[in-house]
Amino acid sequence: DVKVTQSSRYLVKRTGEKVFLECVQDMDHENMFWYRQDPGLGLRLIYFSYDVKMKEKGDIPEGYSVSREKKERFSLILESASTNQTSMYLCASSFIRGHSYEQYFGPGTRLTVT
Amino acid sequence: GEDVEQSLFLSVREGDSSVINCTYTDSSSTYLYWYKQEPGAGLQLLTYIFSNMDMKQDQRLTVLLNKKDKHLSLRIADTQTGDSAIYFCAESMISGTYKYIFGTGTRLKVLA
């Protein structure tokens, strides 16, 4: 089974702190994604990566950066956390089987910025 | 622009069928997906349908696709309390960037 793990389930940080969210997948997937989930807004893509050291902005990249130094690991960085970044963060990875682009998700990190 | 819409809530009685609806705007979608999110968990892929298909059945799940109206539905037969969750539809783009567009999610509540 595909396994996507995230470093923390719950995180509380102060405004202005630098925050690292880590995601690891064990299926040798090329693609990895970071989303945030907010009630009534569904999932919104922050960044994705299609290869080591490669990244592309998603729909809401402002205030975030990412790092992919190894194929299995994709990190989301909040350079200076703000209260409007309080949210559920979901990591996903995918391979191409046929052309179905199925994404597999981690359990999520609920981040609270006070 | 790209948009995927779902109703926010659905309530059904145990044993009844549930139908969760989704509309999308991008006619170039390649695949359309249904994901389930249980409380406190990530999303789990339930099923998907290729855009040249009209229907797909997988045990209690039936997916119907109306390309003309850009309407996707998920029917769950004999709904159980364990089916209570948020259900997301999503579409992937033909552009090859592997991006999904997710709907807002429908919270299904199954009454015993």
mmCIF file of N, CA and C in Angstrom, chain B:
data_model
loop_
_atom_site.group_PDB
_atom_site.id
_atom_site.type_symbol
_atom_site.label_atom_id
_atom_site.label_comp_id
_atom_site.label_asym_id
_atom_site.label_seq_id
_atom_site.Cartn_x
_atom_site.Cartn_y
_atom_site.Cartn_z
ATOM 1 N N GLY B 1 -13.007 30.114 -16.387
ATOM 2 C CA GLY B 1 -12.034 29.523 -15.502
ATOM 3 C C GLY B 1 -12.475 28.153 -15.020
ATOM 4 N N GLU B 2 -11.588 27.507 -14.294
ATOM 5 C CA GLU B 2 -11.896 26.159 -13.814
ATOM 6 C C GLU B 2 -12.657 26.254 -12.501
ATOM 7 N N ASP B 3 -13.712 25.494 -12.362
ATOM 8 C CA ASP B 3 -14.490 25.514 -11.148
ATOM 9 C C ASP B 3 -15.189 24.180 -11.002
ATOM 10 N N VAL B 4 -15.258 23.695 -9.770
ATOM 11 C CA VAL B 4 -15.967 22.456 -9.469
ATOM 12 C C VAL B 4 -16.874 22.740 -8.285
ATOM 13 N N GLU B 5 -18.164 22.479 -8.451
ATOM 14 C CA GLU B 5 -19.126 22.838 -7.412
ATOM 15 C C GLU B 5 -19.856 21.613 -6.869
ATOM 16 N N GLN B 6 -20.088 21.648 -5.565
ATOM 17 C CA GLN B 6 -20.842 20.599 -4.893
ATOM 18 C C GLN B 6 -21.754 21.256 -3.856
ATOM 19 N N SER B 7 -22.830 20.583 -3.526
ATOM 20 C CA SER B 7 -23.626 21.039 -2.399
ATOM 21 C C SER B 7 -22.879 20.678 -1.126
ATOM 22 N N LEU B 8 -23.099 21.439 -0.061
ATOM 23 C CA LEU B 8 -22.278 21.288 1.137
ATOM 24 C C LEU B 8 -22.727 20.148 2.042
ATOM 25 N N PHE B 9 -24.031 19.858 2.064
ATOM 26 C CA PHE B 9 -24.523 18.870 3.022
ATOM 27 C C PHE B 9 -25.524 17.921 2.368
ATOM 28 N N LEU B 10 -25.537 16.679 2.887
ATOM 29 C CA LEU B 10 -26.536 15.698 2.480
ATOM 30 C C LEU B 10 -26.789 14.804 3.675
ATOM 31 N N SER B 11 -28.068 14.544 3.943
ATOM 32 C CA SER B 11 -28.431 13.679 5.055
ATOM 33 C C SER B 11 -29.338 12.570 4.529
ATOM 34 N N VAL B 12 -29.012 11.315 4.865
ATOM 35 C CA VAL B 12 -29.832 10.183 4.417
ATOM 36 C C VAL B 12 -30.007 9.199 5.577
ATOM 37 N N ARG B 13 -30.994 8.340 5.442
ATOM 38 C CA ARG B 13 -31.220 7.297 6.456
ATOM 39 C C ARG B 13 -30.437 6.042 6.083
ATOM 40 N N GLU B 14 -29.987 5.353 7.105
ATOM 41 C CA GLU B 14 -29.246 4.112 6.906
ATOM 42 C C GLU B 14 -30.073 3.151 6.046
ATOM 43 N N GLY B 15 -29.423 2.558 5.050
ATOM 44 C CA GLY B 15 -30.098 1.624 4.160
ATOM 45 C C GLY B 15 -30.610 2.264 2.879
ATOM 46 N N ASP B 16 -30.795 3.601 2.896
ATOM 47 C CA ASP B 16 -31.221 4.297 1.681
ATOM 48 C C ASP B 16 -30.035 4.482 0.754
ATOM 49 N N SER B 17 -30.306 4.933 -0.476
ATOM 50 C CA SER B 17 -29.237 5.311 -1.400
ATOM 51 C C SER B 17 -28.904 6.783 -1.212
ATOM 52 N N SER B 18 -27.625 7.104 -1.369
ATOM 53 C CA SER B 18 -27.165 8.504 -1.334
ATOM 54 C C SER B 18 -26.720 8.884 -2.731
ATOM 55 N N VAL B 19 -27.046 10.095 -3.122
ATOM 56 C CA VAL B 19 -26.556 10.603 -4.407
ATOM 57 C C VAL B 19 -25.887 11.949 -4.155
ATOM 58 N N ILE B 20 -24.603 11.998 -4.438
ATOM 59 C CA ILE B 20 -23.824 13.222 -4.254
ATOM 60 C C ILE B 20 -23.501 13.771 -5.637
ATOM 61 N N ASN B 21 -23.803 15.044 -5.832
ATOM 62 C CA ASN B 21 -23.674 15.647 -7.158
ATOM 63 C C ASN B 21 -22.524 16.645 -7.238
ATOM 64 N N CYS B 22 -22.046 16.807 -8.460
ATOM 65 C CA CYS B 22 -20.896 17.672 -8.700
ATOM 66 C C CYS B 22 -21.033 18.243 -10.109
ATOM 67 N N THR B 23 -20.761 19.520 -10.272
ATOM 68 C CA THR B 23 -20.708 20.098 -11.613
ATOM 69 C C THR B 23 -19.335 20.712 -11.832
ATOM 70 N N TYR B 24 -18.847 20.625 -13.034
ATOM 71 C CA TYR B 24 -17.527 21.157 -13.349
ATOM 72 C C TYR B 24 -17.647 21.995 -14.606
ATOM 73 N N THR B 25 -16.634 22.813 -14.834
ATOM 74 C CA THR B 25 -16.747 23.757 -15.950
ATOM 75 C C THR B 25 -15.778 23.471 -17.082
ATOM 76 N N ASP B 26 -14.706 22.727 -16.810
ATOM 77 C CA ASP B 26 -13.685 22.569 -17.842
ATOM 78 C C ASP B 26 -13.958 21.331 -18.685
ATOM 79 N N SER B 27 -14.302 21.505 -19.919
ATOM 80 C CA SER B 27 -14.665 20.385 -20.789
ATOM 81 C C SER B 27 -13.446 19.577 -21.222
ATOM 82 N N SER B 28 -12.244 20.078 -20.916
ATOM 83 C CA SER B 28 -11.053 19.334 -21.326
ATOM 84 C C SER B 28 -10.562 18.383 -20.247
ATOM 85 N N SER B 29 -11.378 18.201 -19.203
ATOM 86 C CA SER B 29 -10.990 17.281 -18.125
ATOM 87 C C SER B 29 -10.703 15.901 -18.681
ATOM 88 N N THR B 30 -9.693 15.276 -18.115
ATOM 89 C CA THR B 30 -9.332 13.941 -18.534
ATOM 90 C C THR B 30 -9.984 12.891 -17.652
ATOM 91 N N TYR B 31 -9.762 12.994 -16.343
ATOM 92 C CA TYR B 31 -10.332 12.088 -15.372
ATOM 93 C C TYR B 31 -11.108 12.868 -14.325
ATOM 94 N N LEU B 32 -12.150 12.220 -13.821
ATOM 95 C CA LEU B 32 -12.923 12.792 -12.727
ATOM 96 C C LEU B 32 -12.931 11.792 -11.589
ATOM 97 N N TYR B 33 -12.756 12.298 -10.380
ATOM 98 C CA TYR B 33 -12.496 11.445 -9.224
ATOM 99 C C TYR B 33 -13.511 11.710 -8.114
ATOM 100 N N TRP B 34 -13.677 10.693 -7.299
ATOM 101 C CA TRP B 34 -14.380 10.861 -6.030
ATOM 102 C C TRP B 34 -13.458 10.419 -4.904
ATOM 103 N N TYR B 35 -13.279 11.321 -3.923
ATOM 104 C CA TYR B 35 -12.487 11.033 -2.740
ATOM 105 C C TYR B 35 -13.384 11.108 -1.504
ATOM 106 N N LYS B 36 -13.012 10.331 -0.492
ATOM 107 C CA LYS B 36 -13.727 10.320 0.786
ATOM 108 C C LYS B 36 -12.773 10.769 1.886
ATOM 109 N N GLN B 37 -13.245 11.644 2.770
ATOM 110 C CA GLN B 37 -12.436 12.067 3.910
ATOM 111 C C GLN B 37 -13.212 11.804 5.193
ATOM 112 N N GLU B 38 -12.705 10.872 5.983
ATOM 113 C CA GLU B 38 -13.305 10.593 7.283
ATOM 114 C C GLU B 38 -12.757 11.587 8.299
ATOM 115 N N PRO B 39 -13.445 11.779 9.421
ATOM 116 C CA PRO B 39 -13.001 12.789 10.401
ATOM 117 C C PRO B 39 -11.559 12.588 10.832
ATOM 118 N N GLY B 40 -10.784 13.669 10.790
ATOM 119 C CA GLY B 40 -9.399 13.627 11.243
ATOM 120 C C GLY B 40 -8.441 12.911 10.326
ATOM 121 N N ALA B 41 -8.875 12.583 9.128
ATOM 122 C CA ALA B 41 -8.026 11.802 8.219
ATOM 123 C C ALA B 41 -7.797 12.543 6.914
ATOM 124 N N GLY B 42 -6.858 12.034 6.140
ATOM 125 C CA GLY B 42 -6.638 12.556 4.800
ATOM 126 C C GLY B 42 -7.691 12.039 3.844
ATOM 127 N N LEU B 43 -7.505 12.320 2.562
ATOM 128 C CA LEU B 43 -8.467 11.896 1.557
ATOM 129 C C LEU B 43 -8.117 10.516 1.023
ATOM 130 N N GLN B 44 -9.159 9.730 0.787
ATOM 131 C CA GLN B 44 -8.978 8.381 0.273
ATOM 132 C C GLN B 44 -9.685 8.292 -1.080
ATOM 133 N N LEU B 45 -8.968 7.839 -2.092
ATOM 134 C CA LEU B 45 -9.579 7.698 -3.412
ATOM 135 C C LEU B 45 -10.622 6.585 -3.387
ATOM 136 N N LEU B 46 -11.847 6.928 -3.801
ATOM 137 C CA LEU B 46 -12.912 5.926 -3.885
ATOM 138 C C LEU B 46 -12.987 5.312 -5.273
ATOM 139 N N THR B 47 -13.041 6.176 -6.270
ATOM 140 C CA THR B 47 -13.185 5.716 -7.635
ATOM 141 C C THR B 47 -12.897 6.873 -8.580
ATOM 142 N N TYR B 48 -12.713 6.552 -9.842
ATOM 143 C CA TYR B 48 -12.546 7.601 -10.839
ATOM 144 C C TYR B 48 -13.135 7.120 -12.145
ATOM 145 N N ILE B 49 -13.392 8.076 -13.034
ATOM 146 C CA ILE B 49 -13.981 7.749 -14.318
ATOM 147 C C ILE B 49 -13.266 8.548 -15.393
ATOM 148 N N PHE B 50 -12.991 7.901 -16.489
ATOM 149 C CA PHE B 50 -12.383 8.576 -17.616
ATOM 150 C C PHE B 50 -13.457 9.363 -18.350
ATOM 151 N N SER B 51 -13.081 10.470 -18.937
ATOM 152 C CA SER B 51 -14.076 11.391 -19.480
ATOM 153 C C SER B 51 -14.819 10.858 -20.708
ATOM 154 N N ASN B 52 -14.372 9.750 -21.280
ATOM 155 C CA ASN B 52 -15.113 9.190 -22.416
ATOM 156 C C ASN B 52 -16.080 8.083 -21.976
ATOM 157 N N MET B 53 -16.253 7.929 -20.663
ATOM 158 C CA MET B 53 -17.194 6.937 -20.127
ATOM 159 C C MET B 53 -18.441 7.644 -19.614
ATOM 160 N N ASP B 54 -19.551 6.916 -19.570
ATOM 161 C CA ASP B 54 -20.790 7.462 -19.023
ATOM 162 C C ASP B 54 -21.064 6.958 -17.611
ATOM 163 N N MET B 55 -20.596 5.757 -17.323
ATOM 164 C CA MET B 55 -20.929 5.154 -16.051
ATOM 165 C C MET B 55 -19.811 4.204 -15.625
ATOM 166 N N LYS B 56 -19.648 4.104 -14.319
ATOM 167 C CA LYS B 56 -18.727 3.116 -13.768
ATOM 168 C C LYS B 56 -19.314 2.607 -12.472
ATOM 169 N N GLN B 57 -19.319 1.291 -12.296
ATOM 170 C CA GLN B 57 -19.868 0.710 -11.073
ATOM 171 C C GLN B 57 -18.778 -0.069 -10.359
ATOM 172 N N ASP B 58 -18.728 0.101 -9.043
ATOM 173 C CA ASP B 58 -17.747 -0.593 -8.225
ATOM 174 C C ASP B 58 -18.414 -0.935 -6.904
ATOM 175 N N GLN B 59 -18.905 -2.148 -6.794
ATOM 176 C CA GLN B 59 -19.627 -2.631 -5.606
ATOM 177 C C GLN B 59 -20.797 -1.705 -5.294
ATOM 178 N N ARG B 60 -20.800 -1.020 -4.151
ATOM 179 C CA ARG B 60 -21.945 -0.178 -3.802
ATOM 180 C C ARG B 60 -21.904 1.197 -4.465
ATOM 181 N N LEU B 61 -20.821 1.487 -5.155
ATOM 182 C CA LEU B 61 -20.635 2.808 -5.742
ATOM 183 C C LEU B 61 -20.947 2.802 -7.229
ATOM 184 N N THR B 62 -21.724 3.805 -7.668
ATOM 185 C CA THR B 62 -21.980 4.003 -9.098
ATOM 186 C C THR B 62 -21.670 5.453 -9.435
ATOM 187 N N VAL B 63 -20.833 5.649 -10.419
ATOM 188 C CA VAL B 63 -20.499 6.989 -10.890
ATOM 189 C C VAL B 63 -21.194 7.200 -12.227
ATOM 190 N N LEU B 64 -21.887 8.325 -12.347
ATOM 191 C CA LEU B 64 -22.524 8.691 -13.612
ATOM 192 C C LEU B 64 -21.923 10.004 -14.101
ATOM 193 N N LEU B 65 -21.615 10.055 -15.367
ATOM 194 C CA LEU B 65 -21.031 11.247 -15.961
ATOM 195 C C LEU B 65 -21.897 11.718 -17.126
ATOM 196 N N ASN B 66 -22.365 12.947 -17.054
ATOM 197 C CA ASN B 66 -23.112 13.573 -18.136
ATOM 198 C C ASN B 66 -22.231 14.683 -18.704
ATOM 199 N N LYS B 67 -21.547 14.362 -19.789
ATOM 200 C CA LYS B 67 -20.572 15.307 -20.341
ATOM 201 C C LYS B 67 -21.237 16.555 -20.913
ATOM 202 N N LYS B 68 -22.422 16.382 -21.449
ATOM 203 C CA LYS B 68 -23.114 17.519 -22.059
ATOM 204 C C LYS B 68 -23.405 18.588 -21.004
ATOM 205 N N ASP B 69 -23.875 18.135 -19.847
ATOM 206 C CA ASP B 69 -24.205 19.070 -18.770
ATOM 207 C C ASP B 69 -23.034 19.285 -17.808
ATOM 208 N N LYS B 70 -21.904 18.609 -18.047
ATOM 209 C CA LYS B 70 -20.740 18.675 -17.152
ATOM 210 C C LYS B 70 -21.173 18.352 -15.717
ATOM 211 N N HIS B 71 -21.844 17.231 -15.568
ATOM 212 C CA HIS B 71 -22.396 16.830 -14.282
ATOM 213 C C HIS B 71 -21.914 15.433 -13.943
ATOM 214 N N LEU B 72 -21.421 15.305 -12.733
ATOM 215 C CA LEU B 72 -20.892 14.043 -12.209
ATOM 216 C C LEU B 72 -21.657 13.697 -10.940
ATOM 217 N N SER B 73 -22.009 12.433 -10.779
ATOM 218 C CA SER B 73 -22.674 12.046 -9.539
ATOM 219 C C SER B 73 -22.078 10.750 -8.998
ATOM 220 N N LEU B 74 -22.185 10.610 -7.679
ATOM 221 C CA LEU B 74 -21.748 9.395 -6.986
ATOM 222 C C LEU B 74 -22.950 8.857 -6.233
ATOM 223 N N ARG B 75 -23.349 7.644 -6.564
ATOM 224 C CA ARG B 75 -24.446 7.001 -5.858
ATOM 225 C C ARG B 75 -23.878 5.917 -4.960
ATOM 226 N N ILE B 76 -24.279 5.962 -3.686
ATOM 227 C CA ILE B 76 -23.873 4.928 -2.737
ATOM 228 C C ILE B 76 -25.119 4.129 -2.384
ATOM 229 N N ALA B 77 -25.125 2.874 -2.751
ATOM 230 C CA ALA B 77 -26.275 2.023 -2.445
ATOM 231 C C ALA B 77 -26.190 1.521 -1.007
ATOM 232 N N ASP B 78 -27.380 1.305 -0.386
ATOM 233 C CA ASP B 78 -27.419 0.738 0.968
ATOM 234 C C ASP B 78 -26.464 1.487 1.898
ATOM 235 N N THR B 79 -26.663 2.785 2.024
ATOM 236 C CA THR B 79 -25.739 3.633 2.787
ATOM 237 C C THR B 79 -25.670 3.197 4.243
ATOM 238 N N GLN B 80 -24.463 3.129 4.761
ATOM 239 C CA GLN B 80 -24.208 2.702 6.146
ATOM 240 C C GLN B 80 -23.666 3.868 6.964
ATOM 241 N N THR B 81 -23.713 3.744 8.287
ATOM 242 C CA THR B 81 -23.202 4.821 9.146
ATOM 243 C C THR B 81 -21.712 5.063 8.897
ATOM 244 N N GLY B 82 -21.001 4.028 8.503
ATOM 245 C CA GLY B 82 -19.577 4.182 8.186
ATOM 246 C C GLY B 82 -19.315 4.986 6.921
ATOM 247 N N ASP B 83 -20.363 5.279 6.172
ATOM 248 C CA ASP B 83 -20.213 6.112 4.973
ATOM 249 C C ASP B 83 -20.263 7.599 5.318
ATOM 250 N N SER B 84 -20.586 7.936 6.563
ATOM 251 C CA SER B 84 -20.601 9.339 6.978
ATOM 252 C C SER B 84 -19.196 9.918 6.841
ATOM 253 N N ALA B 85 -19.071 10.963 6.046
ATOM 254 C CA ALA B 85 -17.752 11.528 5.730
ATOM 255 C C ALA B 85 -17.978 12.746 4.833
ATOM 256 N N ILE B 86 -16.876 13.367 4.452
ATOM 257 C CA ILE B 86 -16.937 14.418 3.425
ATOM 258 C C ILE B 86 -16.497 13.789 2.107
ATOM 259 N N TYR B 87 -17.241 14.040 1.053
ATOM 260 C CA TYR B 87 -16.932 13.489 -0.261
ATOM 261 C C TYR B 87 -16.551 14.634 -1.208
ATOM 262 N N PHE B 88 -15.386 14.478 -1.817
ATOM 263 C CA PHE B 88 -14.884 15.484 -2.749
ATOM 264 C C PHE B 88 -14.880 14.925 -4.166
ATOM 265 N N CYS B 89 -15.389 15.705 -5.099
ATOM 266 C CA CYS B 89 -15.113 15.376 -6.489
ATOM 267 C C CYS B 89 -13.931 16.223 -6.944
ATOM 268 N N ALA B 90 -13.245 15.731 -7.949
ATOM 269 C CA ALA B 90 -12.071 16.438 -8.468
ATOM 270 C C ALA B 90 -11.912 16.103 -9.934
ATOM 271 N N GLU B 91 -11.320 17.032 -10.662
ATOM 272 C CA GLU B 91 -11.028 16.780 -12.059
ATOM 273 C C GLU B 91 -9.540 17.027 -12.294
ATOM 274 N N SER B 92 -8.980 16.256 -13.214
ATOM 275 C CA SER B 92 -7.592 16.496 -13.586
ATOM 276 C C SER B 92 -7.560 17.044 -14.998
ATOM 277 N N MET B 93 -6.574 17.894 -15.213
ATOM 278 C CA MET B 93 -6.506 18.627 -16.458
ATOM 279 C C MET B 93 -5.778 17.829 -17.514
ATOM 280 N N ILE B 94 -6.113 18.094 -18.735
ATOM 281 C CA ILE B 94 -5.495 17.391 -19.848
ATOM 282 C C ILE B 94 -4.127 17.977 -20.152
ATOM 283 N N SER B 95 -3.778 19.066 -19.439
ATOM 284 C CA SER B 95 -2.555 19.788 -19.773
ATOM 285 C C SER B 95 -1.292 19.029 -19.413
ATOM 286 N N GLY B 96 -1.414 18.029 -18.586
ATOM 287 C CA GLY B 96 -0.243 17.232 -18.239
ATOM 288 C C GLY B 96 0.527 17.738 -17.040
ATOM 289 N N THR B 97 0.012 18.747 -16.367
ATOM 290 C CA THR B 97 0.712 19.231 -15.174
ATOM 291 C C THR B 97 0.296 18.465 -13.935
ATOM 292 N N TYR B 98 -0.567 17.504 -14.079
ATOM 293 C CA TYR B 98 -1.000 16.620 -12.998
ATOM 294 C C TYR B 98 -1.786 17.351 -11.922
ATOM 295 N N LYS B 99 -2.271 18.520 -12.221
ATOM 296 C CA LYS B 99 -3.026 19.271 -11.231
ATOM 297 C C LYS B 99 -4.458 18.789 -11.161
ATOM 298 N N TYR B 100 -4.974 18.793 -9.946
ATOM 299 C CA TYR B 100 -6.388 18.532 -9.722
ATOM 300 C C TYR B 100 -7.094 19.851 -9.425
ATOM 301 N N ILE B 101 -8.374 19.914 -9.760
ATOM 302 C CA ILE B 101 -9.247 20.942 -9.232
ATOM 303 C C ILE B 101 -10.280 20.229 -8.368
ATOM 304 N N PHE B 102 -10.329 20.578 -7.102
ATOM 305 C CA PHE B 102 -11.248 19.930 -6.165
ATOM 306 C C PHE B 102 -12.513 20.742 -5.990
ATOM 307 N N GLY B 103 -13.609 20.046 -5.756
ATOM 308 C CA GLY B 103 -14.823 20.695 -5.323
ATOM 309 C C GLY B 103 -14.729 21.054 -3.846
ATOM 310 N N THR B 104 -15.761 21.697 -3.345
ATOM 311 C CA THR B 104 -15.760 22.165 -1.959
ATOM 312 C C THR B 104 -16.035 21.051 -0.961
ATOM 313 N N GLY B 105 -16.507 19.906 -1.455
ATOM 314 C CA GLY B 105 -16.811 18.787 -0.562
ATOM 315 C C GLY B 105 -18.263 18.776 -0.121
ATOM 316 N N THR B 106 -18.836 17.584 -0.036
ATOM 317 C CA THR B 106 -20.199 17.385 0.465
ATOM 318 C C THR B 106 -20.127 16.553 1.729
ATOM 319 N N ARG B 107 -20.650 17.089 2.815
ATOM 320 C CA ARG B 107 -20.654 16.342 4.074
ATOM 321 C C ARG B 107 -21.891 15.463 4.113
ATOM 322 N N LEU B 108 -21.670 14.149 4.091
ATOM 323 C CA LEU B 108 -22.755 13.172 4.141
ATOM 324 C C LEU B 108 -22.954 12.706 5.573
ATOM 325 N N LYS B 109 -24.175 12.840 6.040
ATOM 326 C CA LYS B 109 -24.521 12.355 7.380
ATOM 327 C C LYS B 109 -25.539 11.233 7.227
ATOM 328 N N VAL B 110 -25.219 10.076 7.792
ATOM 329 C CA VAL B 110 -26.103 8.916 7.696
ATOM 330 C C VAL B 110 -26.792 8.733 9.036
ATOM 331 N N LEU B 111 -28.115 8.773 9.023
ATOM 332 C CA LEU B 111 -28.916 8.666 10.243
ATOM 333 C C LEU B 111 -29.307 7.218 10.474
ATOM 334 N N ALA B 112 -29.078 6.758 11.705
ATOM 335 C CA ALA B 112 -29.406 5.358 12.035
ATOM 336 C C ALA B 112 -30.909 5.155 12.168
#
